[in-house]
Amino acid sequence: MKKANERLSVLILLMAFTGFTMGFPISNGSAQAAGESVLPAADKDYVVKLGYYNCDHMTAAPVAKDAGIFDELGLKVEVIGNAKVPEAMAAGQMDLGYIGFERTVRAYLKGCPIFIGAMNHLGGSYYLVLRNDIYEQYQKDRRVLLGKKLALGTEPEKNSPEWVTFTGKIGLPPDGKNYETFNMSDKDEFLAMKTGKLDGYTTCDPWGSMAEHDRSGRIVPEFTITRMPSGKWGACCVLSVNRNFAEAHPELARKMILAHSKAIQFIYTHPLRTAEIFARNYSVPLEVALMTIFRKTVAEDRTMRWDIHEENVREAVAWNLGTKTLDQAAATNDYTDTRYLREAGTEDFERFIREKVDPVFPLGMSYPDWKKKAYAVEGKAFQAAL
């Protein structure tokens, strides 16, 4: 009888082990056994609303969805592209969202229940793109930009620290009244310039790389800012959290931050699969998506990350106050809450880069070498014609 019980125990253990290694979805039971948190019963059917702008900095949103990270964590998430995050949060219609740093601070100061729950991107890859003929004129005389049709958004002198810094660098006035300005989505800007209705636009990728890829425009090198004027990294955009949502569903808030960190890890370690997801969600050729992910993960340093450092926040505040794109800034702790990040179970970012990324995709590697390695990691033959 004793031997029969021992055989039964071995069989149960073998079945459990086999089920796990065959890639079955992680159940709450197995997650709990592995030390992972389990959603309260009341949260299991809650559909989290996550917004993002159609910008390369915020690609963690579609990656978390299409790579199956939300499913692995047992999360039901509605991902909303090109969302108006602060407005939706103020109206109680959005739970989390990817958004620019200064817009987060402005929204908080106006009474929106919003806080920075995790970092997303430190800086880089924000461009001024000019149509080819305008770019050639710009090379001879930078004053050619005066009066031109430029999609700079509303009141760029008050809302774009990049524009204010750029115009100061080349000796042009920052006020939008000196240009014919437009407020359009990044994709519409690209199409308008391509058809000759715009002279240029400010944008994130893929629409900078897209213009150069199809040779309809050129990126102005003097415009792109990576590090702050002090030489240190700032904070370009963040994962913001609706305070009311976090207080009502703290475990969901922690799991969404964990999902964010896993999406960024996926971007670094699976760049080809990330580029395929990016190309599908942003409707661009795979080559443009690859160029974008290369810039994000290697060419500009490791600028996508989830951990929050007060130094980065302070640098971003100082830059915005200096360009007068922020009139004031509350105490950092008022709009930055690291509690959910600390409790989310995320890995240490620096150790992750050192152990999982540096040996495979080191800083300084060329784009062709990076692309070959990206294909090799997925066991696919490199397609040089892409």
Short mmCIF file of C-alpha atoms in Angstrom, two decimals:
data_model
loop_
_atom_site.label_atom_id
_atom_site.label_comp_id
_atom_site.label_asym_id
_atom_site.label_seq_id
_atom_site.Cartn_x
_atom_site.Cartn_y
_atom_site.Cartn_z
CA MET A 1 0.00 0.00 0.00
CA LYS A 2 2.85 2.31 0.90
CA LYS A 3 4.56 1.63 -2.47
CA ALA A 4 1.29 2.31 -4.33
CA ASN A 5 0.96 5.71 -2.61
CA GLU A 6 4.57 6.55 -3.48
CA ARG A 7 3.96 5.67 -7.17
CA LEU A 8 0.79 7.83 -7.15
CA SER A 9 2.73 10.78 -5.70
CA VAL A 10 5.43 10.44 -8.34
CA LEU A 11 2.76 10.29 -11.07
CA ILE A 12 1.05 13.47 -9.80
CA LEU A 13 4.36 15.32 -9.68
CA LEU A 14 5.23 14.12 -13.19
CA MET A 15 1.86 15.28 -14.55
CA ALA A 16 2.24 18.66 -12.92
CA PHE A 17 5.77 19.08 -14.26
CA THR A 18 4.78 17.94 -17.78
CA GLY A 19 1.84 20.35 -17.87
CA PHE A 20 4.07 23.25 -16.90
CA THR A 21 6.85 22.54 -19.40
CA MET A 22 4.39 22.10 -22.28
CA GLY A 23 3.68 25.80 -22.03
CA PHE A 24 0.20 25.71 -20.54
CA PRO A 25 -1.03 29.13 -19.45
CA ILE A 26 0.09 29.93 -15.94
CA SER A 27 -2.92 29.51 -13.69
CA ASN A 28 -3.53 31.48 -10.55
CA GLY A 29 -2.57 28.36 -8.62
CA SER A 30 0.79 27.95 -10.34
CA ALA A 31 1.40 31.70 -10.18
CA GLN A 32 0.69 31.62 -6.46
CA ALA A 33 3.01 28.62 -6.01
CA ALA A 34 5.72 30.51 -7.90
CA GLY A 35 5.38 33.42 -5.49
CA GLU A 36 3.51 35.64 -7.92
CA SER A 37 0.56 37.70 -6.76
CA VAL A 38 -2.96 36.59 -7.56
CA LEU A 39 -5.76 38.90 -8.62
CA PRO A 40 -8.61 39.33 -6.13
CA ALA A 41 -11.83 37.74 -7.36
CA ALA A 42 -13.43 41.16 -7.85
CA ASP A 43 -10.64 42.18 -10.29
CA LYS A 44 -10.64 39.11 -12.53
CA ASP A 45 -13.28 40.42 -14.92
CA TYR A 46 -12.21 44.06 -14.76
CA VAL A 47 -11.13 45.34 -18.19
CA VAL A 48 -8.25 47.79 -17.74
CA LYS A 49 -8.21 50.69 -20.21
CA LEU A 50 -4.66 51.50 -21.35
CA GLY A 51 -4.03 54.44 -23.70
CA TYR A 52 -0.98 55.34 -25.74
CA TYR A 53 0.05 57.73 -28.48
CA ASN A 54 1.11 56.27 -31.82
CA CYS A 55 4.74 56.99 -31.08
CA ASP A 56 7.70 54.63 -30.96
CA HIS A 57 8.45 55.55 -27.34
CA MET A 58 5.15 53.97 -26.31
CA THR A 59 5.36 50.71 -28.20
CA ALA A 60 5.30 48.75 -24.93
CA ALA A 61 1.49 48.99 -25.07
CA PRO A 62 0.92 47.02 -28.32
CA VAL A 63 3.87 44.74 -27.52
CA ALA A 64 2.37 43.73 -24.15
CA LYS A 65 -0.88 42.93 -25.95
CA ASP A 66 0.41 41.15 -29.06
CA ALA A 67 3.26 39.26 -27.37
CA GLY A 68 0.73 37.77 -24.94
CA ILE A 69 2.12 39.40 -21.78
CA PHE A 70 -1.26 40.62 -20.56
CA ASP A 71 -2.70 37.12 -21.07
CA GLU A 72 0.20 35.47 -19.20
CA LEU A 73 -0.49 37.71 -16.22
CA GLY A 74 -4.23 37.06 -16.32
CA LEU A 75 -5.04 40.66 -17.26
CA LYS A 76 -7.95 41.81 -19.41
CA VAL A 77 -6.80 45.01 -21.12
CA GLU A 78 -8.33 47.27 -23.75
CA VAL A 79 -5.42 48.97 -25.53
CA ILE A 80 -6.39 52.30 -27.10
CA GLY A 81 -4.04 53.81 -29.68
CA ASN A 82 -3.65 57.57 -30.23
CA ALA A 83 -5.56 58.20 -27.01
CA LYS A 84 -5.96 61.58 -25.30
CA VAL A 85 -4.65 60.22 -22.01
CA PRO A 86 -4.93 63.16 -19.54
CA GLU A 87 -8.37 64.18 -20.80
CA ALA A 88 -9.63 60.59 -20.58
CA MET A 89 -8.18 60.16 -17.08
CA ALA A 90 -9.75 63.41 -15.90
CA ALA A 91 -13.09 62.12 -17.18
CA GLY A 92 -12.59 58.78 -15.40
CA GLN A 93 -12.51 56.89 -18.71
CA MET A 94 -8.91 55.63 -18.65
CA ASP A 95 -6.92 53.68 -16.04
CA LEU A 96 -3.33 53.94 -17.30
CA GLY A 97 -1.63 55.62 -20.22
CA TYR A 98 1.67 56.42 -21.87
CA ILE A 99 2.19 60.16 -22.03
CA GLY A 100 4.89 62.84 -22.22
CA PHE A 101 6.47 63.95 -18.94
CA GLU A 102 5.48 67.63 -19.10
CA ARG A 103 1.91 66.78 -20.09
CA THR A 104 1.68 64.54 -17.02
CA VAL A 105 2.85 67.36 -14.75
CA ARG A 106 0.49 69.86 -16.38
CA ALA A 107 -2.45 67.46 -16.01
CA TYR A 108 -1.65 66.95 -12.32
CA LEU A 109 -1.44 70.71 -11.73
CA LYS A 110 -4.88 71.10 -13.34
CA GLY A 111 -6.40 68.61 -10.92
CA CYS A 112 -6.30 65.39 -12.96
CA PRO A 113 -5.97 62.31 -10.68
CA ILE A 114 -2.76 61.19 -12.39
CA PHE A 115 0.67 60.07 -11.20
CA ILE A 116 3.85 58.63 -12.71
CA GLY A 117 3.78 54.91 -11.89
CA ALA A 118 6.85 53.83 -13.91
CA MET A 119 9.39 55.35 -16.27
CA ASN A 120 9.07 54.61 -19.97
CA HIS A 121 11.63 56.57 -21.98
CA LEU A 122 14.46 58.91 -21.02
CA GLY A 123 14.85 60.83 -24.29
CA GLY A 124 15.79 60.83 -27.97
CA SER A 125 14.04 60.07 -31.25
CA TYR A 126 11.94 63.23 -31.49
CA TYR A 127 12.50 64.92 -34.82
CA LEU A 128 11.93 67.95 -37.00
CA VAL A 129 11.41 66.58 -40.52
CA LEU A 130 11.55 68.89 -43.55
CA ARG A 131 10.47 68.20 -47.10
CA ASN A 132 13.53 67.65 -49.30
CA ASP A 133 13.39 71.00 -51.12
CA ILE A 134 12.89 72.89 -47.84
CA TYR A 135 15.72 70.94 -46.23
CA GLU A 136 18.11 71.97 -49.02
CA GLN A 137 17.12 75.63 -48.56
CA TYR A 138 17.51 75.26 -44.78
CA GLN A 139 21.11 74.12 -45.27
CA LYS A 140 21.89 77.47 -46.94
CA ASP A 141 19.82 79.78 -44.74
CA ARG A 142 18.00 78.69 -41.59
CA ARG A 143 15.69 81.69 -41.77
CA VAL A 144 13.89 79.89 -44.62
CA LEU A 145 11.72 78.28 -41.92
CA LEU A 146 10.03 81.61 -41.13
CA GLY A 147 6.48 81.60 -42.49
CA LYS A 148 6.63 77.98 -43.57
CA LYS A 149 3.78 75.48 -43.09
CA LEU A 150 4.99 73.45 -40.10
CA ALA A 151 3.00 70.99 -37.97
CA LEU A 152 4.39 72.07 -34.59
CA GLY A 153 1.21 71.69 -32.53
CA THR A 154 -0.56 74.46 -30.64
CA GLU A 155 1.59 77.30 -29.26
CA PRO A 156 4.92 75.48 -29.63
CA GLU A 157 6.65 78.22 -27.62
CA LYS A 158 4.58 77.10 -24.59
CA ASN A 159 4.27 73.36 -25.23
CA SER A 160 7.43 72.09 -26.91
CA PRO A 161 10.72 72.36 -25.01
CA GLU A 162 12.41 70.72 -28.03
CA TRP A 163 11.20 73.50 -30.36
CA VAL A 164 12.18 76.26 -27.92
CA THR A 165 15.65 74.76 -27.49
CA PHE A 166 16.10 74.26 -31.24
CA THR A 167 15.06 77.78 -32.27
CA GLY A 168 17.31 79.22 -29.60
CA LYS A 169 20.20 77.16 -30.98
CA ILE A 170 19.77 78.38 -34.59
CA GLY A 171 18.70 81.94 -33.82
CA LEU A 172 15.01 81.89 -34.80
CA PRO A 173 12.03 83.09 -32.70
CA PRO A 174 10.12 80.25 -30.96
CA ASP A 175 6.67 81.88 -31.13
CA GLY A 176 4.27 80.00 -33.38
CA LYS A 177 2.99 83.28 -34.87
CA ASN A 178 6.19 83.44 -36.96
CA TYR A 179 5.21 80.24 -38.79
CA GLU A 180 2.04 78.79 -40.29
CA THR A 181 1.46 76.13 -37.67
CA PHE A 182 -0.80 73.06 -37.69
CA ASN A 183 -1.88 70.54 -35.06
CA MET A 184 -2.16 67.06 -36.62
CA SER A 185 -1.51 63.42 -35.79
CA ASP A 186 2.01 62.20 -36.66
CA LYS A 187 0.78 59.94 -39.46
CA ASP A 188 -1.31 62.73 -41.02
CA GLU A 189 1.70 65.06 -40.84
CA PHE A 190 3.78 62.61 -42.82
CA LEU A 191 1.10 62.14 -45.48
CA ALA A 192 0.53 65.92 -45.75
CA MET A 193 4.24 66.57 -46.27
CA LYS A 194 4.55 63.72 -48.73
CA THR A 195 1.75 65.23 -50.84
CA GLY A 196 3.27 68.73 -50.68
CA LYS A 197 0.69 70.27 -48.30
CA LEU A 198 3.19 70.72 -45.44
CA ASP A 199 6.78 71.94 -45.39
CA GLY A 200 7.70 70.02 -42.28
CA TYR A 201 6.61 68.62 -38.91
CA THR A 202 7.81 67.57 -35.50
CA THR A 203 7.31 63.90 -34.76
CA CYS A 204 8.38 60.70 -33.06
CA ASP A 205 9.31 57.59 -34.97
CA PRO A 206 8.26 55.80 -37.13
CA TRP A 207 7.36 58.98 -39.05
CA GLY A 208 10.90 60.40 -39.01
CA SER A 209 12.43 57.15 -40.23
CA MET A 210 9.51 56.68 -42.63
CA ALA A 211 10.17 60.03 -44.34
CA GLU A 212 13.84 59.16 -44.82
CA HIS A 213 13.03 55.59 -45.88
CA ASP A 214 10.75 56.69 -48.74
CA ARG A 215 12.94 59.77 -49.40
CA SER A 216 10.11 62.29 -49.02
CA GLY A 217 11.87 64.27 -46.27
CA ARG A 218 14.98 64.69 -44.13
CA ILE A 219 15.52 64.75 -40.37
CA VAL A 220 17.11 67.99 -39.11
CA PRO A 221 20.05 66.89 -36.93
CA GLU A 222 20.17 70.08 -34.84
CA PHE A 223 16.64 69.48 -33.54
CA THR A 224 17.00 66.05 -31.94
CA ILE A 225 17.82 66.20 -28.26
CA THR A 226 18.81 63.14 -26.31
CA ARG A 227 20.35 64.15 -23.00
CA MET A 228 19.41 67.30 -21.10
CA PRO A 229 21.50 70.49 -21.49
CA SER A 230 23.29 69.40 -18.29
CA GLY A 231 24.49 66.26 -20.09
CA LYS A 232 22.31 64.01 -17.92
CA TRP A 233 19.26 62.00 -18.92
CA GLY A 234 15.83 63.47 -18.21
CA ALA A 235 12.37 61.94 -18.59
CA CYS A 236 10.73 61.96 -22.01
CA CYS A 237 7.60 59.97 -21.32
CA VAL A 238 6.17 57.80 -18.57
CA LEU A 239 3.57 55.20 -17.73
CA SER A 240 0.95 57.27 -15.95
CA VAL A 241 -1.69 55.82 -13.62
CA ASN A 242 -5.14 57.06 -12.67
CA ARG A 243 -5.03 57.56 -8.89
CA ASN A 244 -8.66 56.53 -8.45
CA PHE A 245 -8.06 53.28 -10.38
CA ALA A 246 -4.91 52.43 -8.37
CA GLU A 247 -6.63 52.97 -5.03
CA ALA A 248 -9.64 50.88 -6.06
CA HIS A 249 -7.61 48.11 -7.75
CA PRO A 250 -4.07 48.12 -6.28
CA GLU A 251 -3.25 44.58 -7.44
CA LEU A 252 -4.27 45.41 -11.01
CA ALA A 253 -2.10 48.54 -10.88
CA ARG A 254 0.89 46.47 -9.74
CA LYS A 255 0.33 43.84 -12.43
CA MET A 256 0.00 46.47 -15.17
CA ILE A 257 3.37 47.92 -14.12
CA LEU A 258 4.84 44.41 -14.10
CA ALA A 259 3.43 43.89 -17.62
CA HIS A 260 5.02 47.19 -18.71
CA SER A 261 8.44 46.01 -17.49
CA LYS A 262 8.06 42.65 -19.23
CA ALA A 263 7.09 44.39 -22.48
CA ILE A 264 10.26 46.50 -22.36
CA GLN A 265 12.31 43.36 -21.65
CA PHE A 266 10.69 41.73 -24.69
CA ILE A 267 11.58 44.76 -26.86
CA TYR A 268 15.25 44.49 -25.90
CA THR A 269 15.55 40.72 -26.21
CA HIS A 270 13.22 40.03 -29.18
CA PRO A 271 13.76 43.01 -31.51
CA LEU A 272 12.64 41.21 -34.68
CA ARG A 273 9.34 40.07 -33.15
CA THR A 274 8.92 43.55 -31.68
CA ALA A 275 9.50 45.11 -35.11
CA GLU A 276 6.89 42.79 -36.62
CA ILE A 277 4.37 43.87 -33.96
CA PHE A 278 5.36 47.51 -34.45
CA ALA A 279 5.00 47.34 -38.25
CA ARG A 280 1.54 45.78 -37.93
CA ASN A 281 0.25 48.27 -35.34
CA TYR A 282 1.78 51.42 -36.88
CA SER A 283 1.15 50.39 -40.53
CA VAL A 284 4.75 50.86 -41.71
CA PRO A 285 7.17 48.59 -43.62
CA LEU A 286 9.16 46.08 -41.53
CA GLU A 287 12.42 47.82 -42.43
CA VAL A 288 11.16 51.11 -40.93
CA ALA A 289 10.08 49.23 -37.80
CA LEU A 290 13.51 47.60 -37.52
CA MET A 291 15.25 50.98 -37.91
CA THR A 292 13.02 52.36 -35.15
CA ILE A 293 13.64 49.51 -32.68
CA PHE A 294 17.40 49.66 -33.37
CA ARG A 295 17.42 53.37 -32.47
CA LYS A 296 15.37 52.71 -29.34
CA THR A 297 17.41 49.84 -27.96
CA VAL A 298 21.00 50.31 -29.18
CA ALA A 299 21.77 53.51 -31.15
CA GLU A 300 20.55 55.94 -28.47
CA ASP A 301 21.69 53.97 -25.43
CA ARG A 302 19.24 52.00 -23.25
CA THR A 303 16.66 54.79 -23.07
CA MET A 304 13.57 52.65 -22.61
CA ARG A 305 13.27 51.53 -18.99
CA TRP A 306 10.77 51.10 -16.18
CA ASP A 307 12.65 52.14 -13.03
CA ILE A 308 12.18 55.69 -11.71
CA HIS A 309 15.09 57.85 -10.58
CA GLU A 310 14.49 61.22 -9.00
CA GLU A 311 17.51 62.65 -10.80
CA ASN A 312 15.83 62.08 -14.20
CA VAL A 313 12.63 63.75 -13.01
CA ARG A 314 14.53 66.74 -11.60
CA GLU A 315 16.44 67.20 -14.88
CA ALA A 316 13.21 67.13 -16.90
CA VAL A 317 11.57 69.67 -14.60
CA ALA A 318 14.59 71.99 -14.77
CA TRP A 319 14.63 71.84 -18.60
CA ASN A 320 10.90 72.62 -18.90
CA LEU A 321 11.07 75.46 -16.38
CA GLY A 322 14.09 76.85 -18.26
CA THR A 323 12.28 76.83 -21.61
CA LYS A 324 9.12 78.14 -19.92
CA THR A 325 7.09 75.20 -21.19
CA LEU A 326 6.16 74.69 -17.55
CA ASP A 327 5.19 77.71 -15.44
CA GLN A 328 5.50 75.77 -12.22
CA ALA A 329 6.13 72.27 -10.95
CA ALA A 330 4.76 70.67 -7.81
CA ALA A 331 6.97 68.66 -5.49
CA THR A 332 8.17 65.53 -7.28
CA ASN A 333 6.51 63.22 -4.76
CA ASP A 334 3.12 64.80 -5.47
CA TYR A 335 2.90 63.39 -9.00
CA THR A 336 5.37 60.48 -8.76
CA ASP A 337 4.34 57.43 -6.73
CA THR A 338 6.83 54.55 -6.68
CA ARG A 339 4.82 52.40 -4.26
CA TYR A 340 3.16 50.25 -6.93
CA LEU A 341 6.42 49.87 -8.84
CA ARG A 342 8.24 48.71 -5.68
CA GLU A 343 5.55 46.11 -5.02
CA ALA A 344 5.10 44.95 -8.63
CA GLY A 345 7.90 42.37 -8.61
CA THR A 346 9.81 43.87 -11.55
CA GLU A 347 13.41 42.88 -12.17
CA ASP A 348 16.33 45.20 -11.56
CA PHE A 349 16.74 47.11 -14.85
CA GLU A 350 20.51 47.46 -14.77
CA ARG A 351 21.03 43.77 -13.99
CA PHE A 352 18.62 42.80 -16.78
CA ILE A 353 20.58 44.90 -19.30
CA ARG A 354 23.93 43.63 -18.05
CA GLU A 355 22.96 39.93 -18.08
CA LYS A 356 20.39 39.61 -20.88
CA VAL A 357 21.06 42.41 -23.38
CA ASP A 358 24.71 43.47 -23.34
CA PRO A 359 26.07 40.01 -24.30
CA VAL A 360 23.72 39.76 -27.31
CA PHE A 361 23.09 43.32 -28.49
CA PRO A 362 25.99 45.45 -27.18
CA LEU A 363 25.98 49.23 -27.46
CA GLY A 364 27.96 50.36 -30.49
CA MET A 365 27.07 47.44 -32.77
CA SER A 366 26.20 48.44 -36.33
CA TYR A 367 22.68 48.33 -37.72
CA PRO A 368 23.50 45.50 -40.20
CA ASP A 369 25.10 43.40 -37.43
CA TRP A 370 22.20 44.08 -35.09
CA LYS A 371 19.68 43.06 -37.76
CA LYS A 372 21.50 39.79 -38.46
CA LYS A 373 21.56 38.99 -34.75
CA ALA A 374 17.87 39.90 -34.37
CA TYR A 375 16.99 37.30 -37.02
CA ALA A 376 19.35 34.71 -35.53
CA VAL A 377 17.77 35.05 -32.08
CA GLU A 378 14.43 33.99 -33.58
CA GLY A 379 16.02 31.18 -35.61
CA LYS A 380 15.22 32.93 -38.89
CA ALA A 381 17.43 33.52 -41.91
CA PHE A 382 18.44 37.15 -42.35
CA GLN A 383 16.77 38.77 -45.36
CA ALA A 384 19.34 41.22 -46.67
CA ALA A 385 16.89 42.70 -49.17
CA LEU A 386 14.64 44.11 -46.45
#
